[in-house]
CSV table of C-alpha atoms in Angstrom, one decimal:
chain,number,residue,atom,x,y,z
K,1,MET,CA,-14.2,-22.2,-6.3
K,2,GLN,CA,-13.7,-19.4,-8.6
K,3,VAL,CA,-12.0,-16.1,-7.3
K,4,VAL,CA,-12.5,-12.9,-8.8
K,5,ILE,CA,-9.6,-10.3,-7.3
K,6,VAL,CA,-9.9,-6.4,-8.6
K,7,GLY,CA,-6.5,-4.7,-8.7
K,8,ALA,CA,-3.0,-6.5,-9.0
K,9,GLY,CA,-1.1,-4.2,-7.0
K,10,ALA,CA,0.3,-6.1,-3.3
K,11,ALA,CA,-3.2,-6.6,-1.9
K,12,GLY,CA,-4.6,-7.6,-4.6
K,13,LEU,CA,-1.0,-10.0,-5.3
K,14,MET,CA,-0.8,-11.5,-2.3
K,15,ALA,CA,-4.2,-12.3,-2.2
K,16,ALA,CA,-3.9,-14.1,-5.1
K,17,GLY,CA,-0.8,-16.2,-4.4
K,18,ALA,CA,-2.9,-17.4,-1.1
K,19,ALA,CA,-6.2,-18.0,-2.6
K,20,VAL,CA,-4.1,-20.1,-5.4
K,21,ARG,CA,-2.9,-22.3,-2.7
K,22,ALA,CA,-6.0,-23.2,-0.8
K,23,GLY,CA,-6.9,-24.8,-4.1
K,24,CYS,CA,-8.8,-21.4,-5.9
K,25,ARG,CA,-8.9,-20.8,-9.3
K,26,VAL,CA,-8.0,-16.9,-9.4
K,27,THR,CA,-8.2,-14.4,-12.1
K,28,VAL,CA,-7.2,-11.2,-11.2
K,29,LEU,CA,-8.3,-8.0,-13.0
K,30,GLU,CA,-5.9,-5.1,-13.2
K,31,HIS,CA,-6.2,-1.6,-15.5
K,32,MET,CA,-3.0,-0.3,-15.4
K,33,PRO,CA,-0.5,-2.0,-18.1
K,34,GLU,CA,2.0,-3.7,-15.3
K,35,PRO,CA,0.6,-5.3,-12.1
K,36,ALA,CA,2.1,-3.5,-8.7
K,37,LYS,CA,2.9,-0.4,-10.2
K,38,LYS,CA,3.2,2.0,-7.2
K,39,ILE,CA,5.2,-0.6,-5.0
K,40,LEU,CA,8.5,0.7,-7.5
K,41,VAL,CA,7.9,4.2,-5.7
K,42,THR,CA,7.5,3.4,-2.4
K,43,GLY,CA,10.1,3.9,0.1
K,44,LYS,CA,11.8,6.6,-2.4
K,45,GLY,CA,12.1,3.8,-4.5
K,46,ARG,CA,13.6,1.3,-1.8
K,47,CYS,CA,9.8,-0.3,-0.5
K,48,ASN,CA,10.0,-0.3,3.1
K,49,LEU,CA,8.2,-3.3,4.1
K,50,THR,CA,7.4,-3.1,7.9
K,51,ASN,CA,8.6,-2.2,11.0
K,52,ASN,CA,11.4,-4.7,13.1
K,53,CYS,CA,9.1,-4.6,16.3
K,54,ASP,CA,6.7,-6.8,18.5
K,55,ASN,CA,3.1,-5.8,17.2
K,56,GLU,CA,2.2,-3.7,20.5
K,57,GLU,CA,5.2,-1.3,19.9
K,58,PHE,CA,4.2,-0.9,15.7
K,59,LEU,CA,0.0,-0.3,17.1
K,60,ARG,CA,1.4,2.4,19.8
K,61,ASN,CA,2.9,4.2,16.9
K,62,VAL,CA,-0.4,3.7,14.6
K,63,ARG,CA,-2.2,7.4,14.9
K,64,THR,CA,-5.7,6.6,14.2
K,65,ASN,CA,-7.6,3.7,15.7
K,66,PRO,CA,-5.0,1.1,16.4
K,67,ARG,CA,-7.5,-1.5,17.4
K,68,PHE,CA,-9.1,-1.7,13.6
K,69,LEU,CA,-5.4,-3.7,13.3
K,70,TYR,CA,-5.2,-5.8,16.1
K,71,SER,CA,-7.1,-9.1,14.6
K,72,CYS,CA,-4.7,-8.5,11.2
K,73,LEU,CA,-1.3,-8.2,13.2
K,74,ARG,CA,-2.6,-10.9,15.3
K,75,ALA,CA,-3.2,-13.4,12.3
K,76,PHE,CA,-0.1,-12.0,10.0
K,77,GLY,CA,2.2,-10.0,11.8
K,78,THR,CA,5.9,-7.7,11.3
K,79,ALA,CA,7.9,-10.7,11.6
K,80,ASP,CA,5.6,-12.7,9.6
K,81,ALA,CA,5.5,-10.6,7.2
K,82,MET,CA,9.4,-10.5,7.3
K,83,ALA,CA,9.9,-14.1,7.3
K,84,PHE,CA,7.4,-14.3,4.2
K,85,PHE,CA,9.4,-11.9,1.9
K,86,GLU,CA,12.7,-13.9,2.8
K,87,ASP,CA,11.5,-17.0,2.1
K,88,LEU,CA,10.4,-15.6,-1.3
K,89,GLY,CA,14.6,-14.8,-2.0
K,90,VAL,CA,14.6,-11.0,-0.5
K,91,PRO,CA,16.9,-10.5,2.0
K,92,LEU,CA,16.1,-7.7,4.1
K,93,LYS,CA,17.9,-5.1,6.6
K,94,THR,CA,16.8,-3.5,9.4
K,95,GLU,CA,17.9,1.0,9.3
K,96,ARG,CA,17.3,3.3,11.7
K,97,GLY,CA,14.0,3.6,13.2
K,98,ARG,CA,13.3,0.2,13.0
K,99,ARG,CA,12.2,0.6,9.1
K,100,VAL,CA,12.8,-2.9,6.9
K,101,PHE,CA,14.1,-2.3,3.1
K,102,PRO,CA,15.5,-4.9,0.7
K,103,GLU,CA,19.7,-5.5,1.5
K,104,SER,CA,19.5,-4.6,-2.4
K,105,ASP,CA,17.5,-0.7,-1.8
K,106,LYS,CA,15.6,-2.0,-4.8
K,107,ALA,CA,11.5,-1.9,-4.8
K,108,SER,CA,11.7,-4.0,-7.7
K,109,GLU,CA,13.1,-6.9,-5.7
K,110,VAL,CA,9.5,-6.8,-4.0
K,111,ARG,CA,7.5,-6.7,-6.8
K,112,TYR,CA,9.0,-9.5,-8.3
K,113,ALA,CA,8.8,-11.7,-5.5
K,114,LEU,CA,4.7,-10.6,-5.1
K,115,LEU,CA,4.5,-11.5,-8.9
K,116,ARG,CA,6.3,-15.1,-7.9
K,117,TRP,CA,3.8,-15.5,-4.8
K,118,ALA,CA,1.1,-15.2,-7.0
K,119,GLU,CA,1.9,-17.3,-10.2
K,120,GLY,CA,-1.1,-19.8,-10.7
K,121,ALA,CA,-3.4,-17.1,-11.0
K,122,LYS,CA,-4.4,-15.3,-14.1
K,123,LEU,CA,-3.7,-11.6,-14.6
K,124,VAL,CA,-5.9,-9.6,-17.2
K,125,ARG,CA,-5.8,-6.4,-18.4
K,126,ALA,CA,-9.2,-5.4,-18.0
K,127,GLU,CA,-11.0,-2.2,-15.9
K,128,ALA,CA,-13.6,-3.3,-13.4
K,129,ARG,CA,-16.7,-1.3,-14.0
K,130,GLU,CA,-19.4,-2.5,-11.6
K,131,LEU,CA,-19.9,-6.2,-9.8
K,132,LEU,CA,-22.4,-8.6,-10.8
K,133,LEU,CA,-25.4,-8.9,-7.8
K,134,GLU,CA,-27.9,-11.4,-7.8
K,135,ASP,CA,-30.0,-11.4,-5.0
K,136,GLY,CA,-27.9,-9.9,-2.5
K,137,ARG,CA,-24.9,-11.6,-3.5
K,138,CYS,CA,-21.7,-11.0,-5.6
K,139,THR,CA,-21.7,-13.5,-8.9
K,140,GLY,CA,-18.8,-11.5,-10.5
K,141,VAL,CA,-17.5,-8.4,-12.2
K,142,ARG,CA,-18.3,-6.6,-15.2
K,143,ALA,CA,-14.9,-5.0,-16.7
K,144,ASP,CA,-14.7,-3.4,-19.9
K,145,THR,CA,-13.4,-6.5,-21.5
K,146,GLY,CA,-16.5,-8.8,-20.9
K,147,ASP,CA,-17.9,-10.0,-17.4
K,148,PHE,CA,-16.0,-12.4,-15.0
K,149,ALA,CA,-18.0,-14.6,-12.9
K,150,ALA,CA,-17.1,-15.5,-9.7
K,151,ASP,CA,-17.7,-17.6,-6.5
K,152,ALA,CA,-16.4,-14.5,-4.8
K,153,VAL,CA,-14.9,-11.0,-5.5
K,154,LEU,CA,-12.5,-9.3,-3.6
K,155,ILE,CA,-11.5,-5.7,-4.0
K,156,ALA,CA,-8.0,-4.9,-4.1
K,157,THR,CA,-7.6,-1.5,-5.5
K,158,GLY,CA,-5.7,0.3,-2.6
K,159,GLY,CA,-7.3,4.2,-2.3
K,160,VAL,CA,-6.6,7.4,-4.5
K,161,SER,CA,-3.1,8.3,-3.1
K,162,TYR,CA,-1.8,8.2,-6.2
K,163,PRO,CA,-3.7,8.0,-9.7
K,164,ALA,CA,-0.6,7.4,-12.1
K,165,THR,CA,0.1,4.4,-10.3
K,166,GLY,CA,-3.5,2.7,-10.8
K,167,SER,CA,-4.9,4.2,-7.6
K,168,THR,CA,-7.6,6.0,-8.5
K,169,GLY,CA,-10.6,5.5,-6.0
K,170,ASP,CA,-12.8,2.8,-7.8
K,171,GLY,CA,-13.1,0.5,-5.3
K,172,TYR,CA,-14.7,3.1,-3.4
K,173,LYS,CA,-17.4,3.0,-6.0
K,174,LEU,CA,-17.6,-0.9,-6.5
K,175,ALA,CA,-18.0,-1.1,-2.7
K,176,ALA,CA,-20.8,1.2,-2.6
K,177,GLN,CA,-22.7,-1.1,-5.0
K,178,ALA,CA,-22.5,-3.3,-3.1
K,179,GLY,CA,-23.8,-1.8,-0.2
K,180,HIS,CA,-20.8,-1.0,2.4
K,181,THR,CA,-20.7,2.4,3.8
K,182,ILE,CA,-17.9,4.7,2.6
K,183,VAL,CA,-15.6,6.9,5.1
K,184,ASP,CA,-14.5,10.0,2.9
K,185,PRO,CA,-10.7,9.2,2.2
K,186,VAL,CA,-8.6,12.1,3.7
K,187,PRO,CA,-4.6,12.9,2.8
K,188,SER,CA,-2.4,10.4,4.6
K,189,LEU,CA,1.6,12.3,3.9
K,190,VAL,CA,1.0,15.7,2.0
K,191,SER,CA,3.4,18.5,1.1
K,192,LEU,CA,4.4,21.4,2.6
K,193,VAL,CA,4.3,24.2,0.4
K,194,GLU,CA,6.0,26.9,1.2
K,195,ALA,CA,5.1,30.8,0.4
K,196,GLY,CA,8.4,32.1,-0.5
K,197,GLY,CA,11.5,31.4,-2.7
K,198,LEU,CA,13.5,29.6,-0.2
K,199,CYS,CA,12.8,26.2,-1.0
K,200,ARG,CA,13.6,26.7,-4.3
K,201,GLN,CA,17.2,27.7,-3.3
K,202,MET,CA,17.6,24.2,-1.4
K,203,THR,CA,16.1,22.0,-4.7
K,204,GLY,CA,17.5,18.3,-3.9
K,205,LEU,CA,18.9,18.7,0.0
K,206,SER,CA,17.6,15.8,1.4
K,207,LEU,CA,18.3,16.1,5.5
K,208,ARG,CA,18.2,13.2,8.0
K,209,ASN,CA,17.3,13.2,11.3
K,210,VAL,CA,16.0,16.3,11.6
K,211,GLU,CA,13.0,17.2,13.8
K,212,LEU,CA,10.0,19.4,12.4
K,213,SER,CA,7.6,21.4,14.0
K,214,LEU,CA,4.2,22.6,13.1
K,215,LEU,CA,2.6,26.1,15.0
K,216,GLU,CA,-0.4,27.3,14.9
K,217,ASP,CA,-1.5,30.9,16.1
K,218,GLY,CA,2.1,30.4,18.2
K,219,LYS,CA,1.1,26.8,19.1
K,220,GLU,CA,2.9,24.0,18.7
K,221,ILE,CA,0.1,21.2,16.8
K,222,PHE,CA,2.5,18.7,15.8
K,223,ARG,CA,5.9,17.0,16.0
K,224,GLU,CA,7.8,14.7,14.1
K,225,ARG,CA,11.4,13.9,13.2
K,226,GLY,CA,12.4,11.7,10.2
K,227,GLU,CA,14.2,12.8,6.8
K,228,MET,CA,12.9,16.0,4.7
K,229,LEU,CA,13.6,16.3,1.1
K,230,PHE,CA,13.5,20.1,-0.6
K,231,THR,CA,11.9,20.4,-4.0
K,232,HIS,CA,11.3,23.9,-5.7
K,233,PHE,CA,8.3,24.4,-3.8
């Protein structure tokens, strides 16, 4: 069985390794010069892999529609994720808030582990332009370098969170072409921009265990505890 995966990020490499182990011939298309580039900037360069808690606690901290993730976590939960990376030679540690990081504090270790996991798949630098559809069935991918025939196509392009690392939203266009309904994406993690000049005076200051409250018309609408980093704006 020939499988074509669009996107060589964390999801694409995980899928590629699983498909290789299932006996498939796998081609991964990636339009960036290097695969899994976004992993290197996650967790401030340390890569927060998961949280060291059971699935029920994990779901209680998912703010929007946690039931959507229930079957995923039943199949591959937080303990499975930790065991997966440790089996690939990445020792882990648990920090405050039960956050799990590589012991080395280097996101690159996670990236290299996923590349090792995906060995056996063919990684091709190409930009997917459209799906090849025939009688309502996807038969491959048309890329800027040519056509790639497939028995199955997996879109693993990520969202539009960080275009400089390759997350440009191309997967939405491909999914829409196949007839899927696309829910408009909204930001998840955003900066708070200050109107004055106080932040500029504190540029580079990093705080831990602080609490932020967001007020609208004098009424608190959001509160969160965690880390805070000041930049020039």
